[in-house]
Coordinates of C-alpha atoms and ligand atoms in Angstrom, one line a residue:
X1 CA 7.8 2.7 28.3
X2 CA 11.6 1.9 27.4
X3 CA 12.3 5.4 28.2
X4 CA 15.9 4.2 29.8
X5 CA 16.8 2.4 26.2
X6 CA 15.0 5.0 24.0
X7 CA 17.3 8.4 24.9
X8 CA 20.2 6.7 23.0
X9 CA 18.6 8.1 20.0
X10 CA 16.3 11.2 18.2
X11 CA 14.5 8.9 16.6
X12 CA 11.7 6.9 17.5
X13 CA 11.8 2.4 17.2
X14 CA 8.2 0.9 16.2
X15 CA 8.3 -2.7 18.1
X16 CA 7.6 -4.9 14.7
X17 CA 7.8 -7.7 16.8
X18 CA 8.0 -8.4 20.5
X19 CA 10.9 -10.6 22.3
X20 CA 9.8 -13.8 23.4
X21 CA 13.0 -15.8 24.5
X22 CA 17.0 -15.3 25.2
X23 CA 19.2 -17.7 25.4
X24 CA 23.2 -17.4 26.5
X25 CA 25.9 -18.8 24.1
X26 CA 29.7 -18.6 24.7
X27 CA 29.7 -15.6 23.4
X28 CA 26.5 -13.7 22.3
X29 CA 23.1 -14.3 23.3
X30 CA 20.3 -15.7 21.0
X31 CA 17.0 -13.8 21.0
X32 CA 13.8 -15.0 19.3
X33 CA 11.0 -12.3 18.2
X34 CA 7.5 -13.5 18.3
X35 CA 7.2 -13.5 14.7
X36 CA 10.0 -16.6 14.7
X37 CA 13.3 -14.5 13.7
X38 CA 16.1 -15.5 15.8
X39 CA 19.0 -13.0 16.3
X40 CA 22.6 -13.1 17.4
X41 CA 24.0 -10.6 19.4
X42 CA 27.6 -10.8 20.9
X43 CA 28.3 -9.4 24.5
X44 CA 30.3 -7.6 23.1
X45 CA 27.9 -5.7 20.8
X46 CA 25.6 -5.2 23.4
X47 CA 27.8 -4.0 26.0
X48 CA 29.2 -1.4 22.8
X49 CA 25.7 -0.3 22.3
X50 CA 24.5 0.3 25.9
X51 CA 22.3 3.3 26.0
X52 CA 22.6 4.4 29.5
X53 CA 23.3 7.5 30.8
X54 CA 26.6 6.7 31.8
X55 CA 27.6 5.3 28.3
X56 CA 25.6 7.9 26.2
X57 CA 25.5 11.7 27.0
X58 CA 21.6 12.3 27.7
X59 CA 22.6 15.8 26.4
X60 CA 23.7 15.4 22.8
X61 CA 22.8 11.3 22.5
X62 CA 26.4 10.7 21.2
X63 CA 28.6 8.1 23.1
X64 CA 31.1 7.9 26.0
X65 CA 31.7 4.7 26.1
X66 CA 35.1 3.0 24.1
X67 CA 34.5 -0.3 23.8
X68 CA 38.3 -1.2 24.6
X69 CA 37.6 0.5 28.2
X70 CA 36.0 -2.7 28.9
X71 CA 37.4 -6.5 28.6
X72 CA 37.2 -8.3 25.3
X73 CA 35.9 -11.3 27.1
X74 CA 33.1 -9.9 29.1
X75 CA 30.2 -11.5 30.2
X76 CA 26.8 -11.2 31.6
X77 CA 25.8 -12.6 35.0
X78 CA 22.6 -12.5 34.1
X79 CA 19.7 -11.5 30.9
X80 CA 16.2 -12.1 30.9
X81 CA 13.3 -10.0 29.3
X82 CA 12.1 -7.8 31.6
X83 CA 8.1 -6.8 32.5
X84 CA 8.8 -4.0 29.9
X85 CA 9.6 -6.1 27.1
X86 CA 13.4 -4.8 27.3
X87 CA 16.5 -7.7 27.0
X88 CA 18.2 -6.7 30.4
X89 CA 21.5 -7.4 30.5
X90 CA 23.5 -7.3 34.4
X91 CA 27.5 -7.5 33.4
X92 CA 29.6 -9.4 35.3
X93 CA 31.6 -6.0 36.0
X94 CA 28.4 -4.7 38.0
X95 CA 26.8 -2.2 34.7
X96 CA 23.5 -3.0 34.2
X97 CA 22.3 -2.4 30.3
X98 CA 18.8 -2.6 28.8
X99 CA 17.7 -2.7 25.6
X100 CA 14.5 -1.5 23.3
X101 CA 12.5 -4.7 21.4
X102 CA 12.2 -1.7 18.5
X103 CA 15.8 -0.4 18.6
X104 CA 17.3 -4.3 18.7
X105 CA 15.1 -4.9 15.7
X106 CA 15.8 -2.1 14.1
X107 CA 19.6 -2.8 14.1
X108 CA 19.8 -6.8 14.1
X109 CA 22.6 -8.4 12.4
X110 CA 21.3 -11.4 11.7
X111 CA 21.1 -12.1 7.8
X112 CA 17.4 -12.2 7.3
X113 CA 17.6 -8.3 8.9
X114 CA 20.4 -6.9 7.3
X115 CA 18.9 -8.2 3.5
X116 CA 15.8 -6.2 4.7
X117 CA 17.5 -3.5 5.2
X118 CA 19.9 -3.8 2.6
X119 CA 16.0 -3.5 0.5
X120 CA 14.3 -1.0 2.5
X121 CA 17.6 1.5 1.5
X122 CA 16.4 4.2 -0.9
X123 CA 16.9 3.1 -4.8
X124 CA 17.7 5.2 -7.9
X125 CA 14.8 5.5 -10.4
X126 CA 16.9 5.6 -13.4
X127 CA 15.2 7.2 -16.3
X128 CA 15.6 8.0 -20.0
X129 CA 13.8 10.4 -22.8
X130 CA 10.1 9.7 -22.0
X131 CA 10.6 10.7 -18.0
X132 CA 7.6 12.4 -16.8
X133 CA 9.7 15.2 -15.0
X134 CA 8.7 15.7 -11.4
X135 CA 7.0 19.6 -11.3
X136 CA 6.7 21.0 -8.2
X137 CA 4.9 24.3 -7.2
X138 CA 7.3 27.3 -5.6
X139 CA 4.3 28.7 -2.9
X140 CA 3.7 25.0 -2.4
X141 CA 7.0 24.2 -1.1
X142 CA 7.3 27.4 0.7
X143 CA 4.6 26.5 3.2
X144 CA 3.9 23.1 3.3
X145 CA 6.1 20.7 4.6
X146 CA 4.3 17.6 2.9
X147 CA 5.0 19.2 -0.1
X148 CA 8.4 20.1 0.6
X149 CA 8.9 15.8 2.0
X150 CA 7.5 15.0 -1.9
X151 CA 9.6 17.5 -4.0
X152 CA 13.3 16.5 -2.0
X153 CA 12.4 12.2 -2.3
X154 CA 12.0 12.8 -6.2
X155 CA 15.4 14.8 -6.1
X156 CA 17.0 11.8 -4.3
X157 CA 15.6 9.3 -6.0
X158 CA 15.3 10.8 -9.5
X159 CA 18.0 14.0 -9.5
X160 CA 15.9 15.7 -11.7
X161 CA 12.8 18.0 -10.6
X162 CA 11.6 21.5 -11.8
X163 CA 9.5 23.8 -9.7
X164 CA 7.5 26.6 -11.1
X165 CA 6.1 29.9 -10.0
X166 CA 9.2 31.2 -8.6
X167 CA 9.5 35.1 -7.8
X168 CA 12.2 36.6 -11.1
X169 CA 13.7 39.0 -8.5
X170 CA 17.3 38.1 -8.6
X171 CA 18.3 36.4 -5.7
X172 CA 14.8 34.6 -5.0
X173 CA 16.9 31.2 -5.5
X174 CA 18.6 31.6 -2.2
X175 CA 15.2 31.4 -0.7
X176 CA 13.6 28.1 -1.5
X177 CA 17.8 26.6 -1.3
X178 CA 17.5 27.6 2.3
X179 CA 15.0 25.4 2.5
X180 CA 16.6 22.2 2.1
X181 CA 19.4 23.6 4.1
X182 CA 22.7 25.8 3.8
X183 CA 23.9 26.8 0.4
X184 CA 27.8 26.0 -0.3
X185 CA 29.1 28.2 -1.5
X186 CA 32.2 27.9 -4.2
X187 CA 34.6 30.2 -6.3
X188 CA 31.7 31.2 -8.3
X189 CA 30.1 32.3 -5.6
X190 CA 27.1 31.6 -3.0
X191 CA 24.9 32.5 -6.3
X192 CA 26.2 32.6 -9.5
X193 CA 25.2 34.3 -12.1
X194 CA 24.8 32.6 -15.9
X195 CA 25.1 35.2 -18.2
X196 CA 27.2 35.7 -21.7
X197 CA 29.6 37.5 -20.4
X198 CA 32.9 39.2 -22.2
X199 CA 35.7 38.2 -19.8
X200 CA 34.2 35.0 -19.4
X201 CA 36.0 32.6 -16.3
X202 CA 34.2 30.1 -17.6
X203 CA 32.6 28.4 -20.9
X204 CA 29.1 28.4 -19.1
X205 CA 29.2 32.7 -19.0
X206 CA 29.5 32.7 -23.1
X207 CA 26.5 31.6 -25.3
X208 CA 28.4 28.9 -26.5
X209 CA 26.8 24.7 -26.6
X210 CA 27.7 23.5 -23.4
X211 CA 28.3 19.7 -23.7
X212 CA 26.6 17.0 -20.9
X213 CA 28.4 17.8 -17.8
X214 CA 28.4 17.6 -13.8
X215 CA 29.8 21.2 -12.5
X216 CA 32.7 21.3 -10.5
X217 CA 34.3 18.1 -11.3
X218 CA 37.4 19.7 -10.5
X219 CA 36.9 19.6 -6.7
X220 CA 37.1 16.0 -4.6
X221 CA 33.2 16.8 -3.5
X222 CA 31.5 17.6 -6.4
X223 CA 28.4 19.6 -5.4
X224 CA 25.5 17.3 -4.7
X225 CA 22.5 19.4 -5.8
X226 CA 22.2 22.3 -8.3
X227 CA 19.9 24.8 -8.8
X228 CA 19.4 27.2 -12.1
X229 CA 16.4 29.4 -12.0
X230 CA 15.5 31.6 -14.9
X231 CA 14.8 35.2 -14.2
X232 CA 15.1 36.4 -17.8
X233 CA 15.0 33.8 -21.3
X234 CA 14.5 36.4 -24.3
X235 CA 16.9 34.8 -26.6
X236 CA 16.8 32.0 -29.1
X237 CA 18.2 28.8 -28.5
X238 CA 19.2 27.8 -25.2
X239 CA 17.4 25.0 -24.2
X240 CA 18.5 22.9 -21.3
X241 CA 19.3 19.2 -22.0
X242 CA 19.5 16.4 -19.3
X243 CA 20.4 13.0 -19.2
X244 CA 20.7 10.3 -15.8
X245 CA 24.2 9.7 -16.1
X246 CA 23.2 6.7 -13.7
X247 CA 20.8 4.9 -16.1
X248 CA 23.8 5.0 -19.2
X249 CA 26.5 3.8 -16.3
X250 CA 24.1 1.2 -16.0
X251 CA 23.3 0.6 -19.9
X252 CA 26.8 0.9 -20.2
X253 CA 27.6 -1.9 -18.2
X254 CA 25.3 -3.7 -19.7
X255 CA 26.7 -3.1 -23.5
X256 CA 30.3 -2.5 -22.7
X257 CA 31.1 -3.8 -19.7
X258 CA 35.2 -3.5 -20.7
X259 CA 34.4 0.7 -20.8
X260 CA 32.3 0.4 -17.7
X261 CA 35.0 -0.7 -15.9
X262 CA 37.9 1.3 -17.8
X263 CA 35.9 4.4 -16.5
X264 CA 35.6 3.0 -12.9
X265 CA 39.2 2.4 -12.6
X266 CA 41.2 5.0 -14.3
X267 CA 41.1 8.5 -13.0
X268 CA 41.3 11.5 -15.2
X269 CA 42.2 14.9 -13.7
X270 CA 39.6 17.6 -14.0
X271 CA 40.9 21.5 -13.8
X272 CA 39.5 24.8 -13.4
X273 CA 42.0 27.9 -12.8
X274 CA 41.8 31.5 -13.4
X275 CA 43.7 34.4 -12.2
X276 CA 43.1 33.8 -8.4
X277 CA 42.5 30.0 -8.1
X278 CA 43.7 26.7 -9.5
X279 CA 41.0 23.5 -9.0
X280 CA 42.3 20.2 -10.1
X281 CA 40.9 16.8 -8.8
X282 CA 42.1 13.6 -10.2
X283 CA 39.6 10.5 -10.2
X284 CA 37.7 7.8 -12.3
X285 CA 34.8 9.7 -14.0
X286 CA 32.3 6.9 -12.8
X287 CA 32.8 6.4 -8.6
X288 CA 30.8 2.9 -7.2
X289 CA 29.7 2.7 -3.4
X290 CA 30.7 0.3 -1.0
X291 CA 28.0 -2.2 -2.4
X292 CA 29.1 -2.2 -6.3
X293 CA 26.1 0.4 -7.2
X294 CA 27.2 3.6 -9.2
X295 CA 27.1 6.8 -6.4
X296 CA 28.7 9.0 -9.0
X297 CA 29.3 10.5 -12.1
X298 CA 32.0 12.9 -13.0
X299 CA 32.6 14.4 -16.1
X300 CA 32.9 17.9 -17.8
X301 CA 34.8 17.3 -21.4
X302 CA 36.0 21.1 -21.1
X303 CA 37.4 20.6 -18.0
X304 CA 39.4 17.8 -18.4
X305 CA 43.0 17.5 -18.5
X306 CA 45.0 15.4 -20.7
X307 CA 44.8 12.2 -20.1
X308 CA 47.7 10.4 -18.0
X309 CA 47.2 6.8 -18.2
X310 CA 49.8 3.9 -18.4
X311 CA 50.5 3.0 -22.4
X312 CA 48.4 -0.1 -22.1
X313 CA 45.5 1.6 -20.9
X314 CA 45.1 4.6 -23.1
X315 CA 43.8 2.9 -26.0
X316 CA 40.8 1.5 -23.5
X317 CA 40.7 4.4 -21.8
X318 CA 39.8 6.3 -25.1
X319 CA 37.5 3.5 -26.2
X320 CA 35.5 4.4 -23.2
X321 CA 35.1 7.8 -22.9
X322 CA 34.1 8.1 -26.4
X323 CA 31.6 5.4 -25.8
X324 CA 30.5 7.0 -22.7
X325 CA 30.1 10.8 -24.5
X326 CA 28.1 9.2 -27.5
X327 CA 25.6 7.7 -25.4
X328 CA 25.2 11.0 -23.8
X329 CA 24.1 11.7 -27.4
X330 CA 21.6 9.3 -27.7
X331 CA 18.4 10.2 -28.0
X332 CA 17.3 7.1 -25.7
X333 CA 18.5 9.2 -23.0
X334 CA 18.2 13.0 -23.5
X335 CA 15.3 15.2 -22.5
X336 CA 15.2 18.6 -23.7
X337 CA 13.1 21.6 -22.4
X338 CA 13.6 25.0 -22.3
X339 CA 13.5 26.9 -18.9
X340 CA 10.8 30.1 -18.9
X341 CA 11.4 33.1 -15.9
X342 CA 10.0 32.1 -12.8
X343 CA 11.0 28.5 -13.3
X344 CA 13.9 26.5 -12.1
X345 CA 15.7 22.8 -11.9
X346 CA 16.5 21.2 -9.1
X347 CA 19.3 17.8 -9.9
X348 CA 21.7 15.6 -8.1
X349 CA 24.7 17.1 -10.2
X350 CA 26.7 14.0 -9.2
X351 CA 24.3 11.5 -11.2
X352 CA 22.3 14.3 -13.6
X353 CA 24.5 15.7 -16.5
X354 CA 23.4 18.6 -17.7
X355 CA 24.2 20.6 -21.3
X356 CA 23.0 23.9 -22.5
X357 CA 22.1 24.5 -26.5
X358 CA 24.0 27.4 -28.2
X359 CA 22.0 30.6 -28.0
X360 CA 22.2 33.9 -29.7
X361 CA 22.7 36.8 -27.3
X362 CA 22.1 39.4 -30.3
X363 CA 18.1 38.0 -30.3
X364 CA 17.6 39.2 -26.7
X365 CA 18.8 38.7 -22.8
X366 CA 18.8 36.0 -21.0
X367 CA 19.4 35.2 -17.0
X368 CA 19.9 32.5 -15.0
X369 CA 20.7 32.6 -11.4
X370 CA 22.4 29.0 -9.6
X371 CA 23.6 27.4 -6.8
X372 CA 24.7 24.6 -5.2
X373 CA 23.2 22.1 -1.9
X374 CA 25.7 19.2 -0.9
X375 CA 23.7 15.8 -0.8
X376 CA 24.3 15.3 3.0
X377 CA 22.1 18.5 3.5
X378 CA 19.3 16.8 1.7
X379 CA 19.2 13.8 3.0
X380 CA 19.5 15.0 6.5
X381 CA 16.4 17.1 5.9
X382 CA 15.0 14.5 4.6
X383 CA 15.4 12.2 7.7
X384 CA 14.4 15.4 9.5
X385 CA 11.3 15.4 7.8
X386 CA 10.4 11.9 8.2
X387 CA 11.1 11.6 12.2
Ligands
LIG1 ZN1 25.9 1.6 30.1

């Protein structure tokens, strides 16, 4: 049924509840479900949101329609539930639309809805020290799509995850990358390669400490996902060091809540240049979503620029990004491990900070391979997965 209504979409509506009553208002009509809800929808929304074939391209499902190609003060003739279950609406202007119980339900504006789906939106599982890192099997993931559903949710919701059993033949990273989706590639390359390295273009290619950091900071879209595999790890020191750069935003606001918003508010530029190219981005090093959550962390101390903030707020500004670096020191939030060949990590490098110990290149070699996913590709994948 509700094949007319249902095109409008790839994804398929579960009816939670069925529609049991319409009534017309000056301007919307009212529609109770069976399980009580009442919901408001203006003509106007409706007539926006007609799925028919001559509003919505069968082809690619995307829409034809402008809403201003019709009046402003349109109104049915007629709506009743038809033998389907469907709210059929018949427009004054002759267009007849009709509408799925499961789509309506699914994007009701009435309050009760929208808090449910406000909650239903996937949440951060912020983490500290004692995290039981999510580890993930390379064949696994290679072949088996449940597996492969399981491994991307704990990126998302986690950012940190670690798979194992991965082939050490250079290059095997682009591989499992490819399948989340495409690989962006950067100035650094589609892999790069993390090795000491003499002419360095970077302070990750010497054996140097490497302070908590995001990568690419210096670019308005900072990578979502990043990858480091180890192919070789002969030498001493070099562990890898995380923290969730989220869960000390959020103690931060918490303790400090003058730094949390110093760091929301003032932007700090962040530069990368060499002989051929010359990076520089300029915002606040922690970025909130629409809804007040932190969506972002951006940081790399050896990037930075000076700071260029107004006379009042450099003292404050100072006072919280020495706050913010120090907690990244706290043990409370830091877990350590060091990566063996055939293993990699997997983390949201907008929310995961990441730091390298100092190791000693005269002890032996080691190699890491790395790219980079942007968020979007995971998420649609994810969506993908779940249709
Ligand atoms: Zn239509």
């Amino acid at each position: 049924m509700n094949t007319a209504a249902a095109f409008a979409d790839f994804r398929t509506y579960p009816l939670i509840s069925a529609l049991t009553a319409v009534q017309t208002l000056a301007d919307r009509v009212q529609v109770t479900w069976a399980d009580g809800r009442i919901s408001p929808f203006h003509y106007q929304w409706l007539r926006d949101n007609c799925p028919c074939p001559l509003c919505v391209y069968t082809v690619t499902r995307e829409q034809v329609l402008e809403i201003v190609d019709v009046g402003q003060d349109l109104i049915p003739s007629q709506v009743h539930i038809d033998a389907d279950g469907c709210l059929y609406v018949d427009w004054q202007e002759g267009h007849i639309s009709r509408f799925d119980p499961g789509w309506l339900r699914a994007h009701a504006y009435d309050e009760e809805s929208r808090a449910e789906r406000r909650a239903s939106k996937p949440k951060a599982s912020l983490w500290r020290s004692d995290l039981q890192l999510p580890v993930f099997e390379y064949s696994e993931l290679m072949t088996d799509t449940g597996a492969l559903r399981q491994w991307l949710l704990a990126v998302r919701d986690i950012g940190l995850t670690q798979v194992r059993g991965v082939p050490t033949e250079p290059g095997s990273l682009k591989l499992i990358a490819q399948r989340i989706s495409f690989i962006r590639e950067s100035n650094f390359g589609v892999l790069f390669n993390v090795q000491s390295k003499a002419d360095a273009d970077s302070n990750a290619y010497t054996a140097f400490n490497l302070p908590l950091h995001s990568d690419l900071p210096t670019r308005e879209l900072q990578p979502g996902l990043q990858f480091l595999h180890c192919l070789v790890n002969d030498a001493e020191g070099g562990e890898s060091i995380f923290v969730d750069g989220f869960a000390i935003a959020q103690a931060l606001r918490e303790e400090d809540p003058e730094s949390f918003q110093a760091l929301c508010e003032i932007p700090v530029e962040f530069r990368n240049k060499d002989r051929h190219s010359d990076y520089r981005c300029l915002a606040p090093i922690i970025a909130l979503d629409a809804l007040g959550q932190v969506a972002e962390i951006r940081m790399a101390n050896f990037l930075r620029g000076p700071f260029d903030a107004s006379v009042d707020d450099m003292p404050r500004l100072y006072r919280a990004y020495r706050r913010f670096i120090e907690m990244t020191r706290e043990a409370r939030f830091r877990l350590m491990q060091r990566l063996n060949p055939g293993e990699l990590w997997c983390f949201d490098n907008r929310r995961t900070l990441h730091a390298r110990n100092a190791f000693d290149p005269a002890t032996g070699a080691r190699h890491f391979q790395g790219c980079y996913v942007d968020r979007d590709e995971l998420l649609s994948r994810i969506l993908v997965l779940q249709r």
